[in-house]
Amino acid sequence: MSHDQSFPPPAAWARDALVDRRRYEDLVALEARDPDAFWREVAGRLDWETPFTKVKDVSFDLTDFRIRWFEDGRLNASVNCIDRHLAARGDQTAIIWEGDDPAASRRITYRELHRQVCRMANVLKRRGVRRGDRVTIYLPMIPEAAYAMLACARIGAIHSVVFAGFSPDSLAGRINDCDSRLVITADEGVRGGKRVPLKANVDEALEHAPGVETVLVVTRTGVATSLKAGRDFVYEAEAAEVADDCPAEAMGAEDPLFILYTSGSTGRPKGVLHTTGGYLAWAAWTHEAVFDYRPGQVYWCTADVGWVTGHSYIVYGPLANGATTLMFEGVPNYPSLSRCWQVIDKHQVEIFYTAPTAIRALMREGEAPVARTSRRSLRLLGSVGEPINPEAWLWYHRVVGEHRCPIVDTWWQTETGGILISPLPGATTLKPGSATRPLPGVKLALVDADGRPLEGAGEGNLCLTDSWPGQMRTVWNDHERFLQTYFSTYPGKYFTGDGCRRDADGDYWITGRVDDVLNVSGHRLGTAEVESALVAHPKVAEAAVVGFPHEVKGQGIYCYVTLKAGEQPGPALEKALVDWVRREIGPIATPDVIQWAPGLPKTRSGKIMRRILRKIAEGDTANLGDTSTLADPGVVDDLVARKRLEP
Ligand code: WTA
């Protein structure tokens, strides 16, 4: 298959895009000549209660470290996402909610959004939430999830959204880490025709999270749930007792907006902290530039609000731009494989943003479910979360977009707050599988293992040599971990954890994580998290987890498990371990392969040689490399022999 095709912007795009070639070059030139002027323009799209005079104060030098943007400005994120749109488009739809059941959908205008967010803000205040307090949100994809985020922003509380697919245990860990005293959840979630017992999960989590004083339970299905007196309250009853107007707190640009937990290569998930001014400016600016967003267009990002993509590109970016953003409760294959395309036709979606894993899964089912639908409203397609293989890109382009829609392959991270590398559809020549170029103002470097910058074409580790407004500011409660994780590998640079190739044209091709972070169906997961779940099982002595290429998920989870003396391996225990990990972390962490390992390959100092385990998992056993430094090289032969026995 040829991977060297390229697609220049279609003529109409080159002519009409907000950022055409000329505008792109002007922005790049402005940034080079007067960076502060460029950043003032980016942040100037927000409404500032007190305008900022300082643009940027940044040093990545560990002895003098700081990241501050627009720091003397004051603003409120919910005002920027709601109030400022009321005069011009109070009656425009802000959120289209499409339920799991295709017969269920709703439109929420900006005026209605204002009322709902104010009510929830007042309920939070009545229950004792103050500026700076942390609120954990464990909700399915219902409008209340957006209301809850914006209600926190309105009163200066810091939200921590926990993906509703996470287990009670994972939820408890996240609640405890940031000392949330209030949790917002729903009675149940509904996905793919199945119910998810969210309130019951919260009850279980709270057995290990004693600091929680209040639980607000949004009614989604109306199923009877047990309410603990004095702690649990039905949200609608609370909301009926408060006013539907609530003044907004003026926040400093550098005041925290939210914490979002994400997986790293070691230890427990870390609380990525984003602040108000820089984050919102970058989310809004990138949403407009990358998606060529114009008022009135219907935009759909299929992510869940539990991930950063949902934060920046379902809620904050689109609403800051006065957009109509679609929020989908369901899954792409329910009730049929045509669901996404039916939703696009039903709501006349113009911009569609999804993950490669969804495209690969649908691609496998053939073209018929797509061809049954019109999709005439579509103008632009987007991809996010993991590398998109050229085959999937070309299918997306040809079958879904019928050659007419450019594809923006957007590279970014929870830590970056918004998109950093992406085509601009009116200005960039697309190459299937390449995220192409950094956005204006984004300073990339590829470095070799010793930190030496690579010039020209080549492959290395992807770093950023300077800040951008959406950059995370710290790890909640652990600034040292923040500095260690991101700024100590290559002094003076932010290290992304990704490998990357730059071609002769200067286009970037992300090759995937170079650390022990897995990307399973576009979801980030630390190998260490899966390992610690496995060793928590009473029969497991030791475990090592690596990723391996998976046709649909991108990466699958491969677990080497050493049992305690006297324990017998077998299919029943294998199933028990798979279920155990699902229960400990959540279904996204479901192991794909369990391989029994009487021993693990370790160096003489006891370090597990993951490089070798990865090779075996990939089936590349002919190239295991040097195994002479192992404490017991025989272990490897044994693992290889067992691997061959598997189908
Ligand atoms: C990967 C998701 C290739 C990458 C927004 C990154 C990508 C990690 C792309 C962050 C892309 C994200 N091409 N790889 N377009 N987008 N990634 O924090 O490895 O959930 O480091 O943020 O996803 O995942 P996270």
PDB file of C-alpha atoms in Angstrom, residues 447-566:
ATOM      1  CA  VAL A 447      15.622  14.885  20.309  1.00  0.00           C
ATOM      2  CA  ASP A 448      17.755  11.761  20.378  1.00  0.00           C
ATOM      3  CA  ALA A 449      18.226   9.603  23.467  1.00  0.00           C
ATOM      4  CA  ASP A 450      20.859  12.018  24.772  1.00  0.00           C
ATOM      5  CA  GLY A 451      18.634  15.023  24.306  1.00  0.00           C
ATOM      6  CA  ARG A 452      20.411  16.370  21.244  1.00  0.00           C
ATOM      7  CA  PRO A 453      17.974  18.112  18.896  1.00  0.00           C
ATOM      8  CA  LEU A 454      17.631  16.526  15.460  1.00  0.00           C
ATOM      9  CA  GLU A 455      17.599  18.778  12.444  1.00  0.00           C
ATOM     10  CA  GLY A 456      15.776  17.985   9.218  1.00  0.00           C
ATOM     11  CA  ALA A 457      14.255  14.592   8.557  1.00  0.00           C
ATOM     12  CA  GLY A 458      14.631  11.946  11.239  1.00  0.00           C
ATOM     13  CA  GLU A 459      13.015  10.176  14.154  1.00  0.00           C
ATOM     14  CA  GLY A 460      13.302  10.980  17.845  1.00  0.00           C
ATOM     15  CA  ASN A 461      11.457  11.839  21.008  1.00  0.00           C
ATOM     16  CA  LEU A 462       8.907  14.605  20.769  1.00  0.00           C
ATOM     17  CA  CYS A 463       9.479  17.627  23.027  1.00  0.00           C
ATOM     18  CA  LEU A 464       8.226  21.176  23.321  1.00  0.00           C
ATOM     19  CA  THR A 465      10.859  23.805  23.860  1.00  0.00           C
ATOM     20  CA  ASP A 466       8.486  26.527  24.990  1.00  0.00           C
ATOM     21  CA  SER A 467       5.073  26.870  26.610  1.00  0.00           C
ATOM     22  CA  TRP A 468       1.615  27.431  25.110  1.00  0.00           C
ATOM     23  CA  PRO A 469      -1.387  28.767  27.045  1.00  0.00           C
ATOM     24  CA  GLY A 470      -3.168  25.405  27.422  1.00  0.00           C
ATOM     25  CA  GLN A 471      -0.229  23.694  29.091  1.00  0.00           C
ATOM     26  CA  MET A 472      -0.919  21.903  32.391  1.00  0.00           C
ATOM     27  CA  ARG A 473       0.507  23.789  35.351  1.00  0.00           C
ATOM     28  CA  THR A 474       1.164  21.047  37.865  1.00  0.00           C
ATOM     29  CA  VAL A 475       0.213  17.611  39.125  1.00  0.00           C
ATOM     30  CA  TRP A 476      -2.358  18.126  41.860  1.00  0.00           C
ATOM     31  CA  ASN A 477      -0.634  17.927  45.224  1.00  0.00           C
ATOM     32  CA  ASP A 478       2.649  16.788  43.691  1.00  0.00           C
ATOM     33  CA  HIS A 479       4.554  19.525  41.918  1.00  0.00           C
ATOM     34  CA  GLU A 480       7.780  17.539  42.226  1.00  0.00           C
ATOM     35  CA  ARG A 481       6.230  14.694  40.232  1.00  0.00           C
ATOM     36  CA  PHE A 482       5.206  17.213  37.574  1.00  0.00           C
ATOM     37  CA  LEU A 483       8.770  18.487  37.230  1.00  0.00           C
ATOM     38  CA  GLN A 484      10.254  14.990  37.331  1.00  0.00           C
ATOM     39  CA  THR A 485       7.846  13.483  34.826  1.00  0.00           C
ATOM     40  CA  TYR A 486       7.937  16.141  32.160  1.00  0.00           C
ATOM     41  CA  PHE A 487      10.982  18.386  32.588  1.00  0.00           C
ATOM     42  CA  SER A 488      13.829  16.281  33.931  1.00  0.00           C
ATOM     43  CA  THR A 489      14.402  13.848  31.027  1.00  0.00           C
ATOM     44  CA  TYR A 490      15.550  16.618  28.688  1.00  0.00           C
ATOM     45  CA  PRO A 491      16.435  19.684  30.763  1.00  0.00           C
ATOM     46  CA  GLY A 492      14.761  22.850  29.561  1.00  0.00           C
ATOM     47  CA  LYS A 493      12.171  20.951  27.513  1.00  0.00           C
ATOM     48  CA  TYR A 494       8.722  19.458  28.070  1.00  0.00           C
ATOM     49  CA  PHE A 495       8.914  15.773  27.109  1.00  0.00           C
ATOM     50  CA  THR A 496       5.664  14.383  25.708  1.00  0.00           C
ATOM     51  CA  GLY A 497       6.402  10.661  26.091  1.00  0.00           C
ATOM     52  CA  ASP A 498       5.776  10.188  22.353  1.00  0.00           C
ATOM     53  CA  GLY A 499       8.128   9.130  19.604  1.00  0.00           C
ATOM     54  CA  CYS A 500       7.867  10.970  16.328  1.00  0.00           C
ATOM     55  CA  ARG A 501       9.285  11.121  12.822  1.00  0.00           C
ATOM     56  CA  ARG A 502       9.746  14.247  10.754  1.00  0.00           C
ATOM     57  CA  ASP A 503       9.791  13.743   7.001  1.00  0.00           C
ATOM     58  CA  ALA A 504      11.695  15.689   4.378  1.00  0.00           C
ATOM     59  CA  ASP A 505       8.762  18.131   3.956  1.00  0.00           C
ATOM     60  CA  GLY A 506       8.799  18.929   7.674  1.00  0.00           C
ATOM     61  CA  ASP A 507       5.605  16.977   8.410  1.00  0.00           C
ATOM     62  CA  TYR A 508       5.322  15.087  11.702  1.00  0.00           C
ATOM     63  CA  TRP A 509       4.322  11.434  12.099  1.00  0.00           C
ATOM     64  CA  ILE A 510       3.619  10.364  15.682  1.00  0.00           C
ATOM     65  CA  THR A 511       4.893   6.819  16.206  1.00  0.00           C
ATOM     66  CA  GLY A 512       3.337   6.226  19.639  1.00  0.00           C
ATOM     67  CA  ARG A 513       4.417   6.211  23.257  1.00  0.00           C
ATOM     68  CA  VAL A 514       8.017   5.504  24.069  1.00  0.00           C
ATOM     69  CA  ASP A 515       7.275   5.024  27.782  1.00  0.00           C
ATOM     70  CA  ASP A 516       5.153   2.487  29.641  1.00  0.00           C
ATOM     71  CA  VAL A 517       1.869   4.141  28.811  1.00  0.00           C
ATOM     72  CA  LEU A 518      -0.564   2.069  26.751  1.00  0.00           C
ATOM     73  CA  ASN A 519      -3.048   3.516  24.316  1.00  0.00           C
ATOM     74  CA  VAL A 520      -5.949   1.084  24.150  1.00  0.00           C
ATOM     75  CA  SER A 521      -8.782   2.215  21.889  1.00  0.00           C
ATOM     76  CA  GLY A 522      -7.520   5.765  22.319  1.00  0.00           C
ATOM     77  CA  HIS A 523      -7.654   5.467  26.125  1.00  0.00           C
ATOM     78  CA  ARG A 524      -4.533   5.998  28.157  1.00  0.00           C
ATOM     79  CA  LEU A 525      -3.566   3.343  30.626  1.00  0.00           C
ATOM     80  CA  GLY A 526      -0.363   2.784  32.589  1.00  0.00           C
ATOM     81  CA  THR A 527       1.143  -0.702  32.490  1.00  0.00           C
ATOM     82  CA  ALA A 528       1.894  -0.138  36.178  1.00  0.00           C
ATOM     83  CA  GLU A 529      -1.824   0.266  36.937  1.00  0.00           C
ATOM     84  CA  VAL A 530      -2.713  -3.052  35.316  1.00  0.00           C
ATOM     85  CA  GLU A 531       0.223  -4.740  37.027  1.00  0.00           C
ATOM     86  CA  SER A 532      -0.787  -3.499  40.438  1.00  0.00           C
ATOM     87  CA  ALA A 533      -4.365  -4.646  39.839  1.00  0.00           C
ATOM     88  CA  LEU A 534      -3.081  -8.114  38.930  1.00  0.00           C
ATOM     89  CA  VAL A 535      -0.759  -8.498  41.903  1.00  0.00           C
ATOM     90  CA  ALA A 536      -3.603  -7.473  44.185  1.00  0.00           C
ATOM     91  CA  HIS A 537      -5.206 -10.822  43.305  1.00  0.00           C
ATOM     92  CA  PRO A 538      -4.538 -13.368  46.067  1.00  0.00           C
ATOM     93  CA  LYS A 539      -3.152 -15.991  43.678  1.00  0.00           C
ATOM     94  CA  VAL A 540      -0.757 -13.738  41.777  1.00  0.00           C
ATOM     95  CA  ALA A 541       2.877 -13.379  42.814  1.00  0.00           C
ATOM     96  CA  GLU A 542       4.117 -11.120  40.072  1.00  0.00           C
ATOM     97  CA  ALA A 543       2.942  -9.550  36.824  1.00  0.00           C
ATOM     98  CA  ALA A 544       4.404  -7.637  33.907  1.00  0.00           C
ATOM     99  CA  VAL A 545       2.173  -5.890  31.377  1.00  0.00           C
ATOM    100  CA  VAL A 546       3.070  -4.672  27.897  1.00  0.00           C
ATOM    101  CA  GLY A 547       1.185  -3.461  24.846  1.00  0.00           C
ATOM    102  CA  PHE A 548       1.015  -5.270  21.524  1.00  0.00           C
ATOM    103  CA  PRO A 549      -0.381  -4.195  18.147  1.00  0.00           C
ATOM    104  CA  HIS A 550      -4.149  -4.790  17.956  1.00  0.00           C
ATOM    105  CA  GLU A 551      -6.101  -4.458  14.745  1.00  0.00           C
ATOM    106  CA  VAL A 552      -9.011  -2.485  16.184  1.00  0.00           C
ATOM    107  CA  LYS A 553      -7.841  -1.152  19.545  1.00  0.00           C
ATOM    108  CA  GLY A 554      -4.486   0.103  18.291  1.00  0.00           C
ATOM    109  CA  GLN A 555      -2.860  -1.550  21.262  1.00  0.00           C
ATOM    110  CA  GLY A 556      -3.969  -4.571  23.227  1.00  0.00           C
ATOM    111  CA  ILE A 557      -3.042  -5.479  26.807  1.00  0.00           C
ATOM    112  CA  TYR A 558      -0.679  -8.438  27.202  1.00  0.00           C
ATOM    113  CA  CYS A 559      -0.128  -9.683  30.742  1.00  0.00           C
ATOM    114  CA  TYR A 560       2.608 -12.018  31.919  1.00  0.00           C
ATOM    115  CA  VAL A 561       1.523 -13.520  35.208  1.00  0.00           C
ATOM    116  CA  THR A 562       3.541 -15.505  37.725  1.00  0.00           C
ATOM    117  CA  LEU A 563       1.358 -17.362  40.202  1.00  0.00           C
ATOM    118  CA  LYS A 564       2.122 -17.941  43.843  1.00  0.00           C
ATOM    119  CA  ALA A 565       3.683 -21.288  44.707  1.00  0.00           C
ATOM    120  CA  GLY A 566       1.099 -24.069  44.661  1.00  0.00           C
TER     121      GLY A 566
END
